[in-house]
Amino acid sequence: MYPEDTSTFAEKYDFIIVGSGSAGSVVANRLSEVSDWNILLLEAGGDPPISSEFPSLLFSIQKSDADWQYRTVPQEHGCQGMKEKRCLWPRGKLLGGTSNLNAMIYTRGNKRDYNNWAAAGNKGWSYEEVLPYFRKSEDFKYHEEGTEGHEDYSSEYHSSGGFLSVQPFTYKSPIMQGLVDAVKEKGYTFGDRNGKTQSGFTLQHGTIVNGTRENTAKAFLSPIKDRKNFHVAKFAHVTKILIDPTTKTVVGVEFDKNGKKHSVRCSKEVILSAGTVNSAQLLMLSGIGPREHLEELGIPVIAELNVGGNLQDHLMTLAPIFKFNRTRPYPVNPIKVLDDTYDFLIHRRGPLTSVDLFHLLGFVSTKFAHLDVPGSSPESVDELDFPDVQFQYNRFHLQDTESSKIFSDSIGYTDDVYEAMFGIPNSEAEIFFPLVILQRPKSRGYIKLKSKDPKEQPVINPKYLSDPRDVQTLVEGIKLIIEILDSETLKQKFETEMSTTKIPGCEDKNIDSDDYWSCVVKKVTTTIYHPVGTCKMGPRSDPDAVVDSTLKVHDIKGLRVIDGSIMPTIVSGNTQAPIIMVAERGTDFVKDEWLK
């Protein structure tokens, strides 16, 4: 399925791409369309394992050799319920990158996100200008007839025939229809949340094909694996960008492979698509970054830019926990697990083609949403269509401790927090819980080097919840979801009841108070794997900008960054689809320049 590993390298390539994730795979595909260009793609990992094909096994790669296994530094305000107060940051180290371990959810963000990018001086990045690049990638399949929002999908916003398969998740758990009914009972609409409006709920689409995960290597590299002008080097860890300090021109890269150091030259450009952590780390190792920080480590400064700053991430709060089917719970059934496995392997259907949190997705505005639109008022929240909270959900069968512990370990909760959140409620009934996701965090963090050693993990400090507005918005989101789930439909059909087991450290607070939920937010809130922003796009007049609007690194010739790290502000939704769009847009900038 995947391209073969290259062991013999040409002395020089036209373009060298670092990283094969959600952006790099796209960049390699599009640049190698030009048959006169020779392309080298360098990837620190290998091929995706078989387990990654199962959508339901999204946690299987985490903490393996195919995961960079990053951790934040201890947090002052967030991650308080995690071991050592450090949040885990899984990042894919393999072909397709983090698209092998993400939730496969396909959302694009809000129109205002991109219009704000353009208004900040980034020409070519308005919503109207980026929409064609979303459509360019897509091989979109509509919901089946009769489901909510089917009639709302239109060719104005979607297309077919692209490399990326975007389809509905076909398997739906029994509780899902109850949640849909509850949402309708509260007056929320269903429709295409990647279309005309974002506010409301949808039955989610994902990057899947024939019941299996569609990682970006499968989508964009497999179809081109036999192109003669395209080479892939696996297990090739890039350690430095080679830059002529006199002319400030990139001439190639150094990388380690099979225990040996290699260097390869480029005639046109090096393109970093290594992601928010690795792209920033590699720039700083190569002398591009904050002067004081680099000089402190003894790294000669070639270009003084705010690399590693502007770090942003979406946060999810897993609260509150709801018990359901209390008098008729459905326990884990080993025979059904075997049947489900057979169903997946033979027919590509059933529960293993999905995970419950994929089914129902919603975007809702809290009372603070209007503050992100200057000159607006609380009364205009619905008209603005700029939701600041996203909802998903997950569930566990009665006493499904194996699944709940895998889930908890993937986040890094302490044992006592795990017991209060999942252990006690799940011992009494089936449970489900919303994921209340902050769309536009105000907190900003940074990534710095720990040393000059490229193999040593950098310092990651997202400074979660350091801005109190983030806590306030998440608390309002929790209150909104409690209101939605306080539904007669759910109570009557599924015997739903909110768990009253309190989170350790918050026991002295009234469970109905904002103080309690603020405490819970600081304890259990964690990343939803969307870090962006460390190589910010912006004009040279912006002191925080690292790349210009065509994604060229300021003050350096022959170097671009094309991945999620260039986002000036994080988009209001899951980041995979926007990162693929950035790659499509970025490669057109490259072609525009070199094919003139």
XYZ file of C-alpha atoms in Angstrom:
596
model
C 0.000 0.000 0.000
C 2.744 2.481 0.933
C 5.819 3.736 -0.961
C 9.016 1.723 -0.610
C 11.872 2.975 1.530
C 14.708 4.708 -0.318
C 18.186 3.656 0.749
C 20.130 5.318 -2.074
C 19.794 9.060 -2.392
C 20.444 11.404 -5.245
C 23.034 14.071 -4.529
C 20.466 16.804 -5.051
C 16.665 17.108 -5.229
C 14.516 19.991 -6.373
C 12.405 19.819 -3.236
C 13.001 18.127 0.109
C 9.922 17.674 2.325
C 10.385 17.004 6.036
C 7.488 15.050 7.538
C 4.786 12.911 5.916
C 1.796 13.735 8.119
C -1.500 15.419 7.327
C 0.367 18.170 5.449
C 3.526 16.483 4.166
C 1.707 13.678 2.355
C -0.358 16.242 0.476
C 2.684 18.389 -0.377
C 4.558 15.353 -1.735
C 1.594 14.313 -3.852
C 1.015 17.729 -5.405
C 4.668 18.660 -6.044
C 5.455 15.301 -7.659
C 2.678 16.023 -10.178
C 5.332 18.078 -11.957
C 7.310 15.327 -13.671
C 10.399 17.523 -14.146
C 10.784 17.981 -10.383
C 12.562 15.426 -8.201
C 11.038 15.115 -4.728
C 12.477 13.592 -1.540
C 10.150 12.986 1.414
C 11.857 12.359 4.762
C 9.895 10.628 7.530
C 11.194 9.820 11.023
C 8.963 6.725 11.325
C 7.828 3.821 9.165
C 4.611 2.395 7.733
C 1.339 2.503 9.726
C 0.652 -0.735 11.642
C -2.348 -2.919 10.840
C -4.081 -1.861 14.075
C -4.364 1.690 12.741
C -6.800 0.432 10.113
C -9.423 -0.171 12.824
C -11.163 3.154 13.570
C -12.128 1.899 17.023
C -8.482 1.260 17.987
C -7.405 4.888 17.775
C -5.496 4.620 21.058
C -3.441 1.603 19.949
C -0.552 3.625 18.496
C -0.221 5.933 21.478
C 2.827 5.222 23.664
C 4.317 3.011 20.927
C 7.380 3.607 18.743
C 5.041 5.227 16.212
C 4.224 8.006 18.711
C 6.650 10.815 19.591
C 5.210 10.478 23.137
C 5.475 14.148 24.019
C 4.458 15.488 27.432
C 3.906 19.029 28.556
C 5.827 20.520 31.437
C 3.846 20.526 34.737
C 0.967 22.966 34.383
C 0.032 25.631 36.889
C -3.651 25.935 35.973
C -4.577 22.942 33.807
C -3.767 19.203 33.810
C -4.235 19.131 37.599
C -5.771 15.648 37.526
C -2.944 14.164 35.427
C 0.127 12.381 36.695
C 2.742 14.997 37.632
C 0.258 17.625 36.362
C 1.549 16.970 32.859
C -0.737 16.430 29.868
C 0.207 13.788 27.300
C 0.685 14.956 23.715
C 0.487 11.994 21.307
C 1.964 12.865 17.886
C 2.314 10.401 15.020
C 5.822 9.297 14.051
C 5.050 7.349 10.872
C 3.801 7.793 7.323
C 0.581 9.776 7.617
C 1.677 11.213 10.964
C -1.037 11.965 13.501
C -3.759 11.118 10.968
C -3.089 7.526 12.118
C -4.135 8.167 15.703
C -6.647 11.006 15.526
C -10.425 10.735 15.716
C -10.803 11.035 11.892
C -13.391 13.785 12.333
C -13.731 16.034 9.299
C -14.563 19.617 10.239
C -13.268 22.744 8.561
C -13.737 25.494 11.108
C -15.707 28.694 10.831
C -15.733 31.178 7.938
C -14.716 33.952 10.328
C -11.521 32.062 11.216
C -10.146 32.426 7.716
C -11.501 35.915 7.139
C -9.681 36.933 10.324
C -6.450 35.447 8.951
C -6.839 37.523 5.800
C -7.720 40.667 7.772
C -4.478 40.266 9.740
C -2.499 40.774 6.526
C -2.429 37.246 5.092
C -3.422 37.727 1.479
C -5.123 34.743 -0.130
C -6.448 33.139 3.061
C -10.059 34.386 3.298
C -12.796 31.755 3.486
C -13.831 32.392 -0.103
C -10.226 31.801 -1.196
C -9.588 28.633 0.841
C -12.931 26.887 0.173
C -11.773 25.592 -3.258
C -8.812 23.918 -1.535
C -11.079 22.093 0.912
C -13.114 20.877 -2.037
C -10.019 19.940 -4.043
C -9.009 17.191 -1.585
C -12.438 15.688 -1.032
C -14.018 12.521 -2.258
C -17.215 13.283 -0.362
C -20.053 10.805 0.237
C -23.411 12.101 1.427
C -25.336 10.799 4.409
C -27.768 8.063 3.548
C -31.307 9.176 2.813
C -33.532 9.785 5.805
C -30.889 10.967 8.257
C -30.792 14.385 9.827
C -29.302 17.080 7.649
C -29.030 14.991 4.478
C -30.820 17.599 2.404
C -28.392 20.286 3.564
C -25.257 19.004 1.791
C -24.546 20.819 -1.477
C -21.930 20.867 -4.222
C -21.218 24.486 -3.373
C -19.300 23.271 -0.327
C -18.377 19.679 -1.221
C -16.988 17.703 -4.128
C -16.099 14.166 -5.139
C -13.108 12.725 -6.945
C -10.374 14.022 -4.631
C -7.787 11.829 -2.919
C -9.330 12.050 0.580
C -12.336 9.861 1.320
C -14.868 11.675 3.527
C -17.856 9.535 4.518
C -20.410 9.143 7.288
C -19.639 6.770 10.125
C -22.124 4.020 9.367
C -22.364 2.246 12.736
C -24.510 4.042 15.313
C -24.797 2.976 18.937
C -28.247 2.706 20.554
C -27.759 5.758 22.804
C -26.955 7.936 19.782
C -30.572 8.238 18.628
C -31.579 9.215 22.161
C -28.992 11.991 22.107
C -30.258 13.156 18.716
C -33.795 13.284 20.089
C -32.601 15.219 23.148
C -30.868 17.790 20.958
C -34.019 18.192 18.862
C -36.141 18.455 22.005
C -34.048 21.468 23.027
C -34.570 23.148 19.667
C -31.171 22.701 18.003
C -30.980 22.219 14.239
C -29.263 19.507 12.198
C -27.373 20.069 8.980
C -24.008 20.383 7.272
C -21.626 21.939 9.775
C -19.053 22.362 6.987
C -21.509 24.258 4.824
C -23.451 27.490 4.955
C -23.638 27.712 8.748
C -21.652 26.109 11.569
C -24.038 26.459 14.508
C -26.040 23.363 15.402
C -25.535 19.591 15.293
C -24.683 16.986 12.682
C -24.240 13.255 12.225
C -20.534 13.364 11.681
C -18.456 12.555 8.611
C -14.940 11.233 8.947
C -11.852 10.402 6.936
C -12.684 6.753 6.421
C -12.888 4.417 3.427
C -14.720 1.083 3.340
C -14.976 1.040 7.137
C -11.243 1.632 7.684
C -9.156 4.660 8.649
C -8.128 6.891 5.749
C -4.801 8.266 6.958
C -3.170 10.836 4.703
C -0.411 8.460 3.611
C -3.045 6.036 2.366
C -4.979 8.845 0.702
C -2.159 10.890 -0.859
C 1.006 8.726 -0.973
C -0.332 5.314 -1.974
C -1.654 6.565 -5.353
C 1.757 8.065 -6.234
C 4.115 5.450 -4.785
C 5.366 4.431 -8.244
C 6.131 7.913 -9.557
C 9.723 7.932 -10.816
C 10.414 11.459 -9.544
C 9.350 10.700 -5.959
C 11.523 9.124 -3.247
C 10.615 8.384 0.379
C 13.163 7.799 3.123
C 11.636 6.161 6.194
C 13.173 6.208 9.680
C 15.029 9.327 8.539
C 15.218 11.777 11.434
C 16.088 15.258 10.150
C 18.470 16.970 12.566
C 19.337 20.229 10.819
C 18.467 22.490 7.907
C 21.639 23.451 6.057
C 21.747 27.223 5.497
C 24.450 29.365 3.918
C 24.871 32.017 6.656
C 26.219 34.622 4.222
C 23.324 34.563 1.761
C 20.805 33.076 4.212
C 19.867 30.530 1.560
C 18.857 26.954 2.358
C 21.053 24.424 0.567
C 19.822 21.110 2.023
C 19.259 19.051 5.159
C 21.079 16.656 7.446
C 19.375 13.530 8.783
C 20.109 10.281 10.591
C 19.072 6.969 9.070
C 20.130 3.473 10.104
C 22.639 4.919 12.547
C 24.394 6.968 9.882
C 24.417 10.693 9.204
C 23.400 11.804 5.720
C 23.176 15.151 3.974
C 21.177 15.895 0.848
C 21.121 19.092 -1.171
C 18.180 20.893 -2.733
C 18.077 23.150 -5.777
C 14.779 24.893 -5.044
C 13.294 24.555 -1.527
C 13.183 22.658 1.720
C 9.608 22.422 2.983
C 8.951 21.723 6.657
C 5.765 19.735 7.209
C 6.904 18.215 10.480
C 4.073 19.628 12.587
C 3.682 22.192 15.329
C 6.297 20.624 17.602
C 8.916 19.334 15.175
C 8.877 22.173 12.638
C 9.522 24.693 15.399
C 12.180 22.487 16.980
C 14.026 22.004 13.681
C 13.993 25.714 12.844
C 15.527 26.562 16.224
C 18.143 23.813 15.945
C 19.110 25.353 12.600
C 19.562 28.884 13.949
C 16.124 30.349 13.239
C 14.308 31.482 16.365
C 14.378 33.828 19.377
C 17.893 35.282 19.671
C 18.208 35.117 23.448
C 17.039 31.503 23.588
C 19.363 30.300 20.814
C 22.385 32.163 22.162
C 21.702 30.675 25.593
C 22.168 27.225 24.023
C 25.163 28.250 21.920
C 23.321 28.023 18.580
C 24.486 30.646 16.028
C 21.563 32.900 15.107
C 20.866 33.106 11.365
C 17.405 34.694 11.579
C 15.760 36.165 14.659
C 12.095 35.133 14.556
C 9.530 34.200 17.226
C 9.648 30.474 16.451
C 7.907 28.380 19.109
C 5.679 31.179 20.395
C 1.956 31.608 19.746
C 1.259 27.985 20.771
C -2.486 27.257 20.877
C -4.506 24.096 21.402
C -8.115 23.028 21.715
C -9.037 21.706 25.154
C -11.695 19.164 26.026
C -13.424 18.708 29.362
C -14.845 15.222 29.926
C -17.721 16.180 32.180
C -20.209 15.525 33.534
C -20.567 11.739 33.561
C -24.057 10.351 32.917
C -25.278 6.915 33.906
C -27.908 5.238 31.720
C -29.801 1.945 31.404
C -29.427 1.631 35.162
C -31.998 -1.152 35.604
C -31.183 -2.939 32.326
C -27.485 -2.315 31.667
C -25.729 -3.928 28.762
C -22.417 -5.471 29.928
C -19.446 -6.329 27.736
C -20.174 -9.576 25.894
C -17.108 -11.592 24.760
C -19.154 -13.394 22.114
C -20.327 -10.100 20.676
C -16.729 -8.852 20.575
C -15.853 -11.872 18.420
C -18.881 -11.252 16.207
C -17.957 -7.587 15.852
C -14.383 -8.521 14.903
C -15.654 -10.957 12.279
C -18.033 -8.302 10.979
C -15.171 -5.859 10.550
C -12.664 -8.252 8.985
C -15.099 -9.841 6.547
C -17.693 -7.152 5.843
C -16.062 -3.869 7.019
C -19.063 -3.020 9.149
C -20.165 -2.931 12.779
C -18.862 -1.188 15.927
C -15.174 -1.562 15.033
C -15.654 0.793 12.073
C -16.320 3.635 14.490
C -16.122 4.983 18.036
C -19.141 6.510 19.719
C -17.635 9.965 19.979
C -17.698 10.177 16.172
C -21.442 9.970 15.710
C -22.941 13.174 16.989
C -21.159 16.506 16.851
C -22.425 19.974 17.691
C -21.289 23.585 17.708
C -22.974 25.822 20.289
C -22.455 29.422 21.417
C -22.071 30.320 25.071
C -22.889 33.774 26.418
C -19.246 34.718 25.760
C -19.196 33.936 22.029
C -20.006 37.494 20.989
C -16.815 38.759 22.647
C -14.825 37.296 19.729
C -16.602 39.606 17.288
C -15.816 43.275 17.987
C -18.884 45.488 18.250
C -21.364 42.635 18.769
C -23.620 42.042 21.775
C -24.901 39.024 23.729
C -28.220 39.326 21.890
C -26.479 38.773 18.535
C -24.869 35.411 19.387
C -27.155 33.342 17.139
C -26.870 35.742 14.211
C -23.069 35.748 14.421
C -22.820 31.989 13.771
C -19.466 31.866 15.570
C -19.863 29.055 18.170
C -17.201 28.910 20.866
C -17.899 25.372 22.148
C -17.968 22.024 20.351
C -19.664 18.861 21.669
C -18.894 15.193 21.084
C -19.495 12.228 23.369
C -18.232 8.769 24.308
C -19.671 5.843 26.272
C -18.726 2.602 28.020
C -20.703 -0.580 28.587
C -21.404 -1.659 32.167
C -18.171 -2.501 34.006
C -16.082 -2.108 30.859
C -12.973 -1.389 32.888
C -10.607 -2.493 30.128
C -11.868 0.166 27.702
C -12.181 2.888 30.330
C -8.660 2.294 31.641
C -7.170 2.359 28.144
C -9.004 5.611 27.545
C -7.913 7.089 30.880
C -4.285 5.985 30.431
C -4.186 7.611 26.996
C -4.986 10.901 28.725
C -2.823 10.324 31.801
C -5.332 10.696 34.659
C -4.259 9.777 38.168
C -5.859 6.663 39.675
C -8.171 8.563 42.007
C -9.438 10.824 39.209
C -10.024 7.767 37.002
C -12.018 6.088 39.756
C -14.265 9.102 40.322
C -14.838 9.790 36.636
C -15.264 6.292 35.265
C -14.681 3.550 37.833
C -17.489 4.228 40.336
C -20.214 5.312 37.847
C -19.353 2.496 35.412
C -19.572 -0.123 38.160
C -23.241 0.821 38.599
C -24.457 1.348 35.039
C -23.493 2.073 31.485
C -22.057 5.566 31.191
C -21.689 8.240 28.568
C -20.022 11.607 28.831
C -19.844 14.710 26.672
C -16.582 16.175 25.431
C -16.980 19.914 25.909
C -14.344 21.419 23.593
C -13.065 24.986 23.752
C -12.938 26.357 20.199
C -10.988 29.607 20.540
C -8.629 29.434 23.540
C -7.235 32.699 24.835
C -4.259 31.088 26.590
C -0.978 31.048 24.669
C 2.035 28.872 25.322
C 5.400 28.105 23.771
C 7.822 25.440 22.635
C 11.549 25.807 23.355
C 14.611 23.649 22.961
C 15.826 21.735 25.976
C 19.293 21.381 24.438
C 21.143 21.346 21.117
C 20.567 17.587 20.894
C 17.955 17.019 18.110
C 16.971 13.701 19.690
C 15.998 15.325 22.997
C 12.348 16.304 23.322
C 11.715 20.041 23.413
C 10.095 21.921 26.275
C 6.338 22.077 25.648
C 4.423 24.566 27.778
C 0.914 25.266 26.440
C 0.090 27.253 29.594
C -3.363 25.685 29.613
C -6.123 27.744 31.274
C -3.689 30.514 32.166
C -6.282 32.928 30.797
C -9.339 32.689 33.114
C -11.667 33.296 30.155
C -10.932 29.750 28.965
C -12.169 28.316 32.285
C -15.288 30.484 32.189
C -16.188 29.409 28.648
C -15.737 25.717 29.435
C -17.921 26.058 32.546
C -20.648 27.678 30.432
C -20.272 24.848 27.933
C -20.753 22.262 30.681
C -23.888 24.056 31.861
C -25.241 24.089 28.300
C -24.680 20.358 27.837
C -26.323 19.582 31.199
C -29.339 21.558 30.011
C -29.403 19.655 26.705
C -29.039 16.264 28.357
C -31.720 17.042 30.947
C -34.137 15.641 28.403
C -37.372 13.770 28.980
C -36.542 11.561 25.997
C -33.296 10.409 27.571
C -34.822 10.002 31.022
C -37.743 7.906 29.789
C -36.005 5.770 27.170
C -32.543 5.427 28.708
C -32.981 6.149 32.441
C -30.272 8.823 32.335
C -28.959 10.341 35.550
C -25.945 12.571 36.142
C -23.274 11.010 38.341
C -22.830 12.774 41.683
C -19.405 11.272 42.404
C -17.188 14.300 42.878
C -13.757 14.767 41.349
C -10.937 14.537 43.938
C -9.906 17.986 45.091
C -13.342 19.448 44.361
C -15.305 17.636 47.104
C -15.836 20.736 49.238
C -17.800 22.545 46.522
C -21.499 22.424 45.654
C -21.952 20.256 42.550
C -24.461 22.744 41.138
C -22.103 25.717 41.438
C -19.756 27.377 38.959
C -17.000 26.952 41.550
C -17.342 23.174 41.368
C -17.264 23.042 37.567
C -14.322 25.474 37.458
C -12.462 23.071 39.734
C -13.426 20.126 37.508
C -12.241 21.986 34.392
C -8.797 22.526 35.916
C -8.611 18.879 36.993
C -9.812 16.882 33.975
C -9.436 19.165 30.956
C -6.851 17.971 28.438
C -5.715 18.317 24.859
C -7.831 17.048 22.017
C -4.627 16.798 19.932
C -4.859 20.089 18.000
C -1.672 22.079 18.776
C -0.970 24.819 16.212
C 0.625 28.229 15.780
C 4.365 27.922 16.572
C 5.444 29.178 13.113
C 2.850 31.903 12.817
C 1.847 33.244 9.402
C 1.852 37.021 9.155
C 3.446 40.048 7.474
C 7.043 40.976 8.342
C 5.678 43.897 10.366
C 4.142 41.408 12.819
C 6.804 40.757 15.498
C 5.409 37.267 16.135
C 5.278 36.166 12.475
C 7.602 33.405 11.253
C 6.311 32.855 7.702
C 4.688 35.163 5.174
C 1.332 34.616 3.474
C 2.944 32.280 0.905
C 4.425 30.315 3.854
C 8.036 31.327 3.153
C 10.144 31.745 6.290
C 10.912 35.449 6.750
C 14.508 36.518 5.986
C 15.481 33.058 4.638
C 15.595 31.951 0.990
C 14.449 28.513 -0.113
C 12.549 27.540 3.048
C 8.814 27.200 3.711
C 6.693 25.768 6.485
C 3.520 24.047 5.334
C 1.610 22.512 8.253
C -0.626 23.462 11.192
C 2.128 25.454 12.869
C 1.505 28.387 10.490
C -2.006 29.099 11.803
C -2.113 32.656 13.224
C -5.127 31.669 15.323
C -6.554 28.204 15.787
C -9.628 27.329 13.736
C -13.002 26.675 15.365
C -13.105 22.929 14.781
C -10.937 19.836 14.400
C -7.672 20.655 12.668
C -6.973 17.786 10.250
C -9.115 19.100 7.387
C -7.734 22.665 7.731
C -4.148 21.344 7.767
C -4.803 19.389 4.567
C -6.245 22.595 3.093
C -3.112 24.508 4.170
C -1.021 21.907 2.320
C -3.137 22.206 -0.827
C -2.950 26.008 -0.671
C 0.756 26.008 0.141
C 1.779 23.769 -2.754
C -0.070 26.036 -5.152
C 2.055 28.916 -3.861
C 5.145 26.817 -4.608
C 3.924 25.995 -8.111
C 2.963 29.598 -8.780
C 6.529 30.675 -8.040
C 8.547 27.962 -9.761
C 6.363 27.294 -12.805
C 6.053 30.932 -13.901
